[in-house]
Coordinates of C-alpha atoms in Angstrom, one line a residue:
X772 CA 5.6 -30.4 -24.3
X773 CA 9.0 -30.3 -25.3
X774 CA 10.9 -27.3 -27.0
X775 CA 12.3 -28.3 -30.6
X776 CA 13.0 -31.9 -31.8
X777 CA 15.8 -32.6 -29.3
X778 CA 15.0 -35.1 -26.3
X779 CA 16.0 -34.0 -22.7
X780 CA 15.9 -30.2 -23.8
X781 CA 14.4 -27.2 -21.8
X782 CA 10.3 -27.6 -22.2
X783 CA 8.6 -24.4 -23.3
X784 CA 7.2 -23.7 -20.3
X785 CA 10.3 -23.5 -18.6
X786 CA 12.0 -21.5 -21.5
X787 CA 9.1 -19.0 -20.8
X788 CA 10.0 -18.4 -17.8
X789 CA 13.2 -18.3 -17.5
X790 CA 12.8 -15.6 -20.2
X791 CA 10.1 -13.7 -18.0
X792 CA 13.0 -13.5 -14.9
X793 CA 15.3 -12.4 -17.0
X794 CA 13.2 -9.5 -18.5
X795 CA 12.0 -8.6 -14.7
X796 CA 15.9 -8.2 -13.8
X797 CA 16.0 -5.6 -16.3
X798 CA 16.8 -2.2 -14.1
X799 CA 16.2 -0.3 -17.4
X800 CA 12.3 -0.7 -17.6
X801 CA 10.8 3.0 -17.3
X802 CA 7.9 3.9 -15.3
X803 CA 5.7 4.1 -18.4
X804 CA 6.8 0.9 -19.9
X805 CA 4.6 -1.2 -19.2
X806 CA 6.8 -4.5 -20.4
X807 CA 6.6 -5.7 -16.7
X808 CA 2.8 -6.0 -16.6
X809 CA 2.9 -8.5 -19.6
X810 CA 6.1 -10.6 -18.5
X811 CA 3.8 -11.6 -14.9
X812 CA 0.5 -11.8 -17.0
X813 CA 2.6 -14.5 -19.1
X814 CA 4.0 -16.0 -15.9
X815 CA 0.9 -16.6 -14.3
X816 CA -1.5 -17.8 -17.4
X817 CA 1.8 -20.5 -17.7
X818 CA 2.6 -21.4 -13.8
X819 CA 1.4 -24.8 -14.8
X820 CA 1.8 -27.2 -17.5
X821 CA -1.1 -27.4 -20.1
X822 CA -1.8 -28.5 -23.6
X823 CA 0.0 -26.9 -26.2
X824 CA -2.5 -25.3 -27.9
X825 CA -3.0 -23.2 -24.3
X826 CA 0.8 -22.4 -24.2
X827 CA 0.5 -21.0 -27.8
X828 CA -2.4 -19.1 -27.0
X829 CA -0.5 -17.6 -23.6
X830 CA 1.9 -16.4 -26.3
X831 CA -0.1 -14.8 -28.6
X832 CA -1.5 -13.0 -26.1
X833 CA 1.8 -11.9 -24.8
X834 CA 2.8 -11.0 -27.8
X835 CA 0.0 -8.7 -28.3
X836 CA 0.6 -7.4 -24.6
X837 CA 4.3 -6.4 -25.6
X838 CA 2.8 -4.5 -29.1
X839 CA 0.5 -2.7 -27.1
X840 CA 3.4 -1.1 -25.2
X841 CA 5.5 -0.4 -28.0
X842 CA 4.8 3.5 -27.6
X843 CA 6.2 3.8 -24.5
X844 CA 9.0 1.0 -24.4
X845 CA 10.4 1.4 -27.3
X846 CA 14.5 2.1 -27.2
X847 CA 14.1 -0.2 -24.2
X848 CA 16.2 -3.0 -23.8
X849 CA 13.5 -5.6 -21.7
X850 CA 11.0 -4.9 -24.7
X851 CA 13.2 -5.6 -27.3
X852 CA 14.4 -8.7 -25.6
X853 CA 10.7 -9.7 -25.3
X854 CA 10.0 -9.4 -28.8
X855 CA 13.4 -12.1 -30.0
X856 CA 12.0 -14.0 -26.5
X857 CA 8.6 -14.4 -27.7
X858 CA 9.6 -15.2 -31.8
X859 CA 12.0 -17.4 -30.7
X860 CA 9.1 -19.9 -28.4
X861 CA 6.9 -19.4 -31.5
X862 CA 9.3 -21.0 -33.8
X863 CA 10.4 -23.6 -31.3
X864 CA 6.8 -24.3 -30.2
X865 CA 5.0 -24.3 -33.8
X866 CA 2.7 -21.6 -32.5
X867 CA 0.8 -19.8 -35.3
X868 CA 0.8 -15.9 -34.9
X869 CA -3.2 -16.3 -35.9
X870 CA -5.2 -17.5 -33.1
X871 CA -7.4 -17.1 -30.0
X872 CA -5.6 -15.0 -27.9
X873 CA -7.8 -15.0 -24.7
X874 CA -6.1 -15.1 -21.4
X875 CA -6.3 -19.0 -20.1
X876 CA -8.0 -19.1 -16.6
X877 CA -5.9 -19.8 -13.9
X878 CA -5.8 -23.2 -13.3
X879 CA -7.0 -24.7 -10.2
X880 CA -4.2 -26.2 -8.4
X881 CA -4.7 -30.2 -7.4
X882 CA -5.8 -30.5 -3.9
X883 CA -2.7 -31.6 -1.6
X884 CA -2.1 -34.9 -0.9
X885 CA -3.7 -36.1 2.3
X886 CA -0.7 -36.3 5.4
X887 CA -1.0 -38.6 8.1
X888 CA -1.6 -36.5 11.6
X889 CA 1.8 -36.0 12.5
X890 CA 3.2 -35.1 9.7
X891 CA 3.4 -31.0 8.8
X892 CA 2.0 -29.2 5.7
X893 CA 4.2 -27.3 3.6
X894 CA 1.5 -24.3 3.9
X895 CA 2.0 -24.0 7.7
X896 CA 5.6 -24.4 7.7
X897 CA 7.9 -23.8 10.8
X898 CA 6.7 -22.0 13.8
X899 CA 8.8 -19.4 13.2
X900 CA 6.8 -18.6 10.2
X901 CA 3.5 -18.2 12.4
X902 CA 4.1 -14.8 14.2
X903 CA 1.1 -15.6 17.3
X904 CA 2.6 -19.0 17.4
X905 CA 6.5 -18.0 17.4
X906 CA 5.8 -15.6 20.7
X907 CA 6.9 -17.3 23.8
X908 CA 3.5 -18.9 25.4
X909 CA 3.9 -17.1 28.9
X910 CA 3.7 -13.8 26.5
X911 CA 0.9 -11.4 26.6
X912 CA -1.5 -11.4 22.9
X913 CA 0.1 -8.7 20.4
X914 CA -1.0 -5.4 20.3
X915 CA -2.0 -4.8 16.9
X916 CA -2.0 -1.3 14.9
X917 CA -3.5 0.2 11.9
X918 CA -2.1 3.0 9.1
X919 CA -3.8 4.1 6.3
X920 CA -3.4 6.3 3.4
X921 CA -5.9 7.1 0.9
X922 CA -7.4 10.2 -1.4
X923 CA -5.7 13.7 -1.9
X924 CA -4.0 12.5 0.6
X925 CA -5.1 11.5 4.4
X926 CA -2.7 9.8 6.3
X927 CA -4.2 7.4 9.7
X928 CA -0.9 7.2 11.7
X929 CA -0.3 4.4 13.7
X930 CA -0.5 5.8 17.2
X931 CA -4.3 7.0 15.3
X932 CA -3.3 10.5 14.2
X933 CA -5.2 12.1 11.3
X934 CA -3.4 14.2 9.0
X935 CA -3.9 15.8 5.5
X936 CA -0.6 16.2 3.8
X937 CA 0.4 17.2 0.0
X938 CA 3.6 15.0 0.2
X939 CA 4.2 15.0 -3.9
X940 CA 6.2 12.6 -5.6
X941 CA 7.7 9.8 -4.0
X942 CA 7.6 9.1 0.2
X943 CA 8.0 6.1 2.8
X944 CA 5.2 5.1 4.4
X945 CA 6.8 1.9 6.1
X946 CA 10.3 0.7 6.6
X947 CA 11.7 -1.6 8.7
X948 CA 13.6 -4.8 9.3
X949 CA 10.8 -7.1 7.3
X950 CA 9.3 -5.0 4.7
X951 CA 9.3 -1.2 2.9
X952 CA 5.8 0.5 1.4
X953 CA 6.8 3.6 -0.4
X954 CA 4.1 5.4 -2.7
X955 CA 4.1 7.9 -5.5
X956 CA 1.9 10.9 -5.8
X957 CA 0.9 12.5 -8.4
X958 CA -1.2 16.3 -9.0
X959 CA -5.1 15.5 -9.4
X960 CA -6.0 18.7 -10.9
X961 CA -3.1 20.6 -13.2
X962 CA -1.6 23.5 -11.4
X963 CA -3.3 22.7 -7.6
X964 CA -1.6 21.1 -4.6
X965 CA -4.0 18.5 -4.5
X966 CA -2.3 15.4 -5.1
X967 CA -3.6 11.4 -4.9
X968 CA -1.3 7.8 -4.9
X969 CA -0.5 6.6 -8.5
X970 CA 1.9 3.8 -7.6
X971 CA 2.6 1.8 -5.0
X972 CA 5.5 -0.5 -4.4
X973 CA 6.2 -2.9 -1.4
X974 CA 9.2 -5.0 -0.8
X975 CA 8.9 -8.2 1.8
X976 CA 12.4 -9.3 2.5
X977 CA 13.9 -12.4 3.2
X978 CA 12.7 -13.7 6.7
X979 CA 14.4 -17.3 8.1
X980 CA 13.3 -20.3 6.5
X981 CA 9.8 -18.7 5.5
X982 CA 10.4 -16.2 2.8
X983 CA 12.7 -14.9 -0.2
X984 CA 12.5 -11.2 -1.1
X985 CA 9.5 -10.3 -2.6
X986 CA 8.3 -6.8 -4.4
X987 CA 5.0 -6.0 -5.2
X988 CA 4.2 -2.6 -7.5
X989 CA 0.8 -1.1 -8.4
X990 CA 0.2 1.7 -10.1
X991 CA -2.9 3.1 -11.9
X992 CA -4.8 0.8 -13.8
X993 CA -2.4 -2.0 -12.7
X994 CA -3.5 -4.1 -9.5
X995 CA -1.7 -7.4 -10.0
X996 CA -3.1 -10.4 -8.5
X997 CA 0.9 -11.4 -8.4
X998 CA 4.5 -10.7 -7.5
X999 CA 6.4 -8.7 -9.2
X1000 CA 8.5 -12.4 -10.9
X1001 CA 4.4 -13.5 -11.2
X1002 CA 4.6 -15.8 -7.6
X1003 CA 1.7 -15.6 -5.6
X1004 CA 2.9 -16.6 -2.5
X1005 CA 6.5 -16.3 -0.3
X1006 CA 8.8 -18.4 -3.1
X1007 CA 10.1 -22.0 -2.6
X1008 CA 11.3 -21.8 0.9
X1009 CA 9.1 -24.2 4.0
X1010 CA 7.2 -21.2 5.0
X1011 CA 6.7 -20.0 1.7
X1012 CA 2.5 -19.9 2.1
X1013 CA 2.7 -17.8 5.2
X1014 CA 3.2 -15.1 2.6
X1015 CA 0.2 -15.1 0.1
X1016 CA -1.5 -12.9 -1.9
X1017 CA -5.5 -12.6 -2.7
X1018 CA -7.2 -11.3 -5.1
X1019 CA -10.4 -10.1 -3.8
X1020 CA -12.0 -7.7 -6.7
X1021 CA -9.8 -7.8 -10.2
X1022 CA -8.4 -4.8 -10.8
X1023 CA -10.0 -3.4 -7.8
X1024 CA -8.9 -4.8 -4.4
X1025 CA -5.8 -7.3 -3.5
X1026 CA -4.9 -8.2 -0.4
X1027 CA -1.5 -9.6 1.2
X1028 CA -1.5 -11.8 3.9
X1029 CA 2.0 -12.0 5.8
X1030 CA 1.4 -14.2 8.5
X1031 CA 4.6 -14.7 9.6
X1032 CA 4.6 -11.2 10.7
X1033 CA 1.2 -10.8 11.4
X1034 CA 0.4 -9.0 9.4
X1035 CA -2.5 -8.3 6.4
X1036 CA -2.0 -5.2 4.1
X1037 CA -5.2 -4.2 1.8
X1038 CA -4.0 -3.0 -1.3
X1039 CA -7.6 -0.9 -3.7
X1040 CA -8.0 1.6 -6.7
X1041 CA -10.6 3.7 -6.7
X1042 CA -11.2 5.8 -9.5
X1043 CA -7.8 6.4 -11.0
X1044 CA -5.9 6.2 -7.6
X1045 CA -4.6 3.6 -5.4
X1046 CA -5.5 3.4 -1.3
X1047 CA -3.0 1.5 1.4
X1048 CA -4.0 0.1 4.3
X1049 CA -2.4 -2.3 7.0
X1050 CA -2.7 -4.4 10.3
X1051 CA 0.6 -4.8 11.6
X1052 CA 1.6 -5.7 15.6
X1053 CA 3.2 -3.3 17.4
X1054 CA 6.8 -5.1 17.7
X1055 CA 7.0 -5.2 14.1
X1056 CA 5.7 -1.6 13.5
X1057 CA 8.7 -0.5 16.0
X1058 CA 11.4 -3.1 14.3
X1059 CA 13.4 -0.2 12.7
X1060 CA 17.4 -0.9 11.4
X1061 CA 18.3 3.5 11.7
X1062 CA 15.9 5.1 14.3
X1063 CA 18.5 8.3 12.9
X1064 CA 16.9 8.1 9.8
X1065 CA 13.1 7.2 10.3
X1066 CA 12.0 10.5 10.0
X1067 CA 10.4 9.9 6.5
X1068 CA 8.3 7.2 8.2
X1069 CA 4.7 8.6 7.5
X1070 CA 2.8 5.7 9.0
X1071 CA 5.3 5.8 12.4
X1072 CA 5.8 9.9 12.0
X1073 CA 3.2 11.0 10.4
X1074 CA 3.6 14.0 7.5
X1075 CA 6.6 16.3 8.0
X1076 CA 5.2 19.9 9.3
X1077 CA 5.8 21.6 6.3
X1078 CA 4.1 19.0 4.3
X1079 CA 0.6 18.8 6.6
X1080 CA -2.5 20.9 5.3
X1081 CA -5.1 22.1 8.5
X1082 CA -8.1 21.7 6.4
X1083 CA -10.0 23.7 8.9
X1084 CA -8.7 27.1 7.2
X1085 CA -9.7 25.7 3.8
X1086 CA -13.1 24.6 4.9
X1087 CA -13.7 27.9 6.2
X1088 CA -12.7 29.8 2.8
X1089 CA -14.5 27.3 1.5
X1090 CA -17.8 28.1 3.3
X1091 CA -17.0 31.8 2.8
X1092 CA -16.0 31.6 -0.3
X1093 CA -19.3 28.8 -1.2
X1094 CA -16.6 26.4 -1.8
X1095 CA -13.1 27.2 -3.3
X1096 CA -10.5 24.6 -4.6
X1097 CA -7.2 24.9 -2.5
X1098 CA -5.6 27.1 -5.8
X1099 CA -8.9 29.7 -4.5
X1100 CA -10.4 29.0 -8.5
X1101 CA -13.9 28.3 -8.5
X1102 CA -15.3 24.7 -7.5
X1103 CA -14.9 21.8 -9.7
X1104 CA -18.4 21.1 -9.4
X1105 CA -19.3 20.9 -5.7
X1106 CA -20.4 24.0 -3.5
X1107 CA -19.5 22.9 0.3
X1108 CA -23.0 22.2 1.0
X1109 CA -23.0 19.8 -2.2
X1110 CA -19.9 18.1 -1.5
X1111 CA -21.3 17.5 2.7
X1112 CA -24.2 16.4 1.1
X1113 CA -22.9 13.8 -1.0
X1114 CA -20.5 12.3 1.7
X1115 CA -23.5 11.7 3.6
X1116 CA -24.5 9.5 1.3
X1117 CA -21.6 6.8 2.2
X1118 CA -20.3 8.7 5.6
X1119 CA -23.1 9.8 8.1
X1120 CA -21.1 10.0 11.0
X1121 CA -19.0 13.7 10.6
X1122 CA -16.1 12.1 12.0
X1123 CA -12.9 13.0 10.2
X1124 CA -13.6 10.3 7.5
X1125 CA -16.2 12.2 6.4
X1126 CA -14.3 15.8 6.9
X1127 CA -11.8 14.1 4.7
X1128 CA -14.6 13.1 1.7
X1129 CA -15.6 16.8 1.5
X1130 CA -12.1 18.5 1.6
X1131 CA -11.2 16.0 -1.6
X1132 CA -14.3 17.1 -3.2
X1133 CA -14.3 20.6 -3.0
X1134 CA -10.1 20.2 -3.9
X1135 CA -10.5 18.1 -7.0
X1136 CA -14.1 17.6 -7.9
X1137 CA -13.4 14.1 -8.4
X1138 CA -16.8 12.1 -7.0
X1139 CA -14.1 8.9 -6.9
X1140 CA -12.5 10.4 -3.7
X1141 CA -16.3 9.6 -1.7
X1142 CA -15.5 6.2 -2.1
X1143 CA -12.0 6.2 -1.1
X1144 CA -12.7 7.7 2.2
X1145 CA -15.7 5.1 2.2
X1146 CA -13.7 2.0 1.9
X1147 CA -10.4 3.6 4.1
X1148 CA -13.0 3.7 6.5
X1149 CA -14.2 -0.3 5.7
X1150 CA -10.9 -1.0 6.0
X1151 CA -10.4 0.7 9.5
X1152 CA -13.4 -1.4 10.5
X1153 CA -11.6 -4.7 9.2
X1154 CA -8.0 -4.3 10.5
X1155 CA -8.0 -2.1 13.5
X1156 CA -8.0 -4.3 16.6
X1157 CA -9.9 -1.3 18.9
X1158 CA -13.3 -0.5 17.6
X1159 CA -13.8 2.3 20.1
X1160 CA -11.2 4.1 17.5
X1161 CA -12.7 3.6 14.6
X1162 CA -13.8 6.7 14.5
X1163 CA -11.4 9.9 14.6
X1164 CA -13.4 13.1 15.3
X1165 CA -11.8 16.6 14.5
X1166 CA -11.4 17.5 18.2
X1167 CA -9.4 14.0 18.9
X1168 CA -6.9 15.8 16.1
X1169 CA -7.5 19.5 16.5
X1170 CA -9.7 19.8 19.7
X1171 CA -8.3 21.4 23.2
X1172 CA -9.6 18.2 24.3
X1173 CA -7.4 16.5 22.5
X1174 CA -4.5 14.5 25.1
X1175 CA -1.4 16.5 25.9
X1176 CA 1.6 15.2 24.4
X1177 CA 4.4 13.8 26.0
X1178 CA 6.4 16.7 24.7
X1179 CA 4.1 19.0 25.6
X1180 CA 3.5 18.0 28.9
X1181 CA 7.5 18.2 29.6
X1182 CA 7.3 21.9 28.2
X1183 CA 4.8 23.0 30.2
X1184 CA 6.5 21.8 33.2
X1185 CA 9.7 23.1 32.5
X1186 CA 8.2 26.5 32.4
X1187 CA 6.2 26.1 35.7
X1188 CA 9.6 25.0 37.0
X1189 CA 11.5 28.0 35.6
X1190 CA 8.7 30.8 36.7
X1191 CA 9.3 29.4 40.1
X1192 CA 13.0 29.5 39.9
X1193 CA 12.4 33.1 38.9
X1194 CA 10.8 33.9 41.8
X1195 CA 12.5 32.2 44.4
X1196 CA 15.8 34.4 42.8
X1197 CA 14.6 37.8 42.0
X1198 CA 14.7 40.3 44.3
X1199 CA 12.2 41.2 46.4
X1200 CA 10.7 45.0 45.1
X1201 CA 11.6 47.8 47.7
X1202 CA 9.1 50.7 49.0
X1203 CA 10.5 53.3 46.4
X1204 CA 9.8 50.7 43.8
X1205 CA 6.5 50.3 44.5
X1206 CA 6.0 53.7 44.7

């Protein structure tokens, strides 16, 4: 397929693309434009050369894609560049503006060519790119950890704390020297504190001969199965495959394997908001650049103080109270006994999985939240390497039983040291005084 009469010129395929990078370089695409969800939809229906008639119809439904945003991009310079981008190939390409327009299936790639034994596959790339296999071999296996971060919100901390947080707006949950996860919040309920993940963005950065920079954004109603420039895997570097991404559910559930850090991040919507969760080892987990300025860290820190929520006072006015939301209005549809009984249904174990189901319930009324404590927990199940911990119970996080912290610990001996100090030094009461 060759653009225009002239021999030797750009082919359409790489025209399209080269426009689709271009219009993802664009810094000036707003959240609600939605331009960058139809430039990787393009990408990826074209990451391989077809017929014609496919391209053309890859276009047309592009085209469509970029008028159906026209609401909320318009006045912005990546849409408007779309729309010459897109006239332009049409013209060049004789595609009709009249057609089918249905999405081509993403092709099945040819199977790689067979490679004699010692030769190396540019999937496995160096060992470098192979985190178990890049540890020295006298070392001991990887400790691996889990965080989590799912409904209005609950926040699985990598050393296993359990927190509920309101954390609005925009927050870290991951940053360090091979990748950042931030995610967006946004209220659930007008007026209330509750508030739920809307978007979701993760940036893989370069790493050795394995991987370029990569971003990956979500937000609601948008799970791509891609990249942010429409790659599915690491780029063009040897280790490029060590970085992959899956599509497990369309629109549901993606996954991201990043094997050359070890690690596997799992990526769902539920309802109208997005869960996180992800396996990472230890060293990586600890891999900070500015330990002065890791505070923000939820999975590492967990919630700042003033941001946490003891939902043990609300599930007592809730019981009193036959189940308030957290703004004390009347229930959005669930009485506490309602809401317990329904996250029975998916939860029976009263662990703080299921503590977390009924708090959401009774706070938003939304039955979506049952299933996002369900499948956090699934997810706990699949990528936590201890499955003693599964399960977090309220007096592991509240409890008296609950293991002293370090901190504590050194408080509580400092004061046994300084009431001892006090009474080696004071004086010793006389008869009067006793008197």
């Amino acid at each position: 397929m060759v653009m225009g009469k002239g021999a030797g010129g750009p082919s359409a395929l790489e025209v399209g693309k080269i426009l689709v990078v271009f219009l993802c370089l664009f810094p000036s695409v707003s959240l609600q434009c939605k331009i960058l969800k139809c430039n990787s939809e393009f990408w990826a229906s074209t990451s391989s050369s077809g017929p014609e008639e496919e391209f053309c119809t890859a276009l047309r439904a592009y085209n469509n894609c970029v008028r159906r945003t026209a609401r909320t991009c318009r006045g912005d310079l990546a849409y408007h560049s779309a729309q010459h981008g897109i006239e332009d190939l049409m013209s060049q390409n004789n595609c009709s503006k009249e057609g089918p327009t249905t999405q081509p299936r993403a092709r099945t790639p040819a199977p790689p060519p067979q490679l004699q034994p010692d030769s190396q596959e540019r999937s496995d790339g160096p060992e470098q790119c192979h985190y178990e296999r890049s540890l020295h071999r006298q070392a001991s296996p990887p400790n691996y950890t889990h965080c989590g971060f799912f409904g209005d919100p609950h926040l699985r901390t990598f050393s296993d704390d359990f927190q509920t947080c309101k954390v609005e707006g925009a927050w870290p949950l991951i940053h360090n020297k091979y990748l950042s996860v931030q995610v967006t919040n946004t209220p659930v309920v007008p007026g209330s504190s509750a508030t739920a993940t809307s978007k979701l963005t993760i940036i893989f950065k370069n790493f050795q001969e394995c991987v370029d920079q990569k971003m990956y954004h979500a937000e609601t109603d948008e799970l791509p199965a891609a990249f942010a420039d429409g790659a599915k895997n690491g780029g063009d570097r040897h280790g490029a495959n060590t970085l992959r991404i899956v599509e497990k559910v369309p629109g549901q559930q993606v996954e991201i394997h990043a094997r050359y850090i070890g690690t596997t991040i799992v990526v769902r919507q539920v309802g109208r908001y997005l869960t996180f969760a992800v396996r990472m080892p230890e060293e990586v987990v600890n891999s900070v650049e500015d330990r002065d300025n890791q505070d923000l860290y939820l999975c590492l820190h967990g919630c700042p103080a003033n941001q946490r929520i003891d939902f043990r006072t609300f599930r007592a006015r809730a019981v009193e109270g036959h189940g308030l939301s957290r703004t004390g209005s009347p229930p959005h549809g669930f009485t506490y006994k309602a809401a317990m009984a329904k996250c029975k249904e998916r939860l029976p174990v009263e662990d703080l999985y299921f503590q977390s189901c009924v708090f959401d319930l009774l706070s938003s009324g939304d039955v979506n939240f049952t299933m996002a404590a369900y499948y956090a927990f699934e997810d706990v199940k699949m990528l936590h390497s201890n499955k003693d911990k599964y399960h977090i119970y309220e007096k592991d996080a509240f409890g008296s039983n609950a293991a002293p912290r370090g901190s504590d610990v050194f408080s509580l001996v400092l004061l046994n040291f300084l009431a001892v100090l006090l009474f080696i030094y004071s004086p010793l009461p006389t008869s009067s005084s006793l008197c």
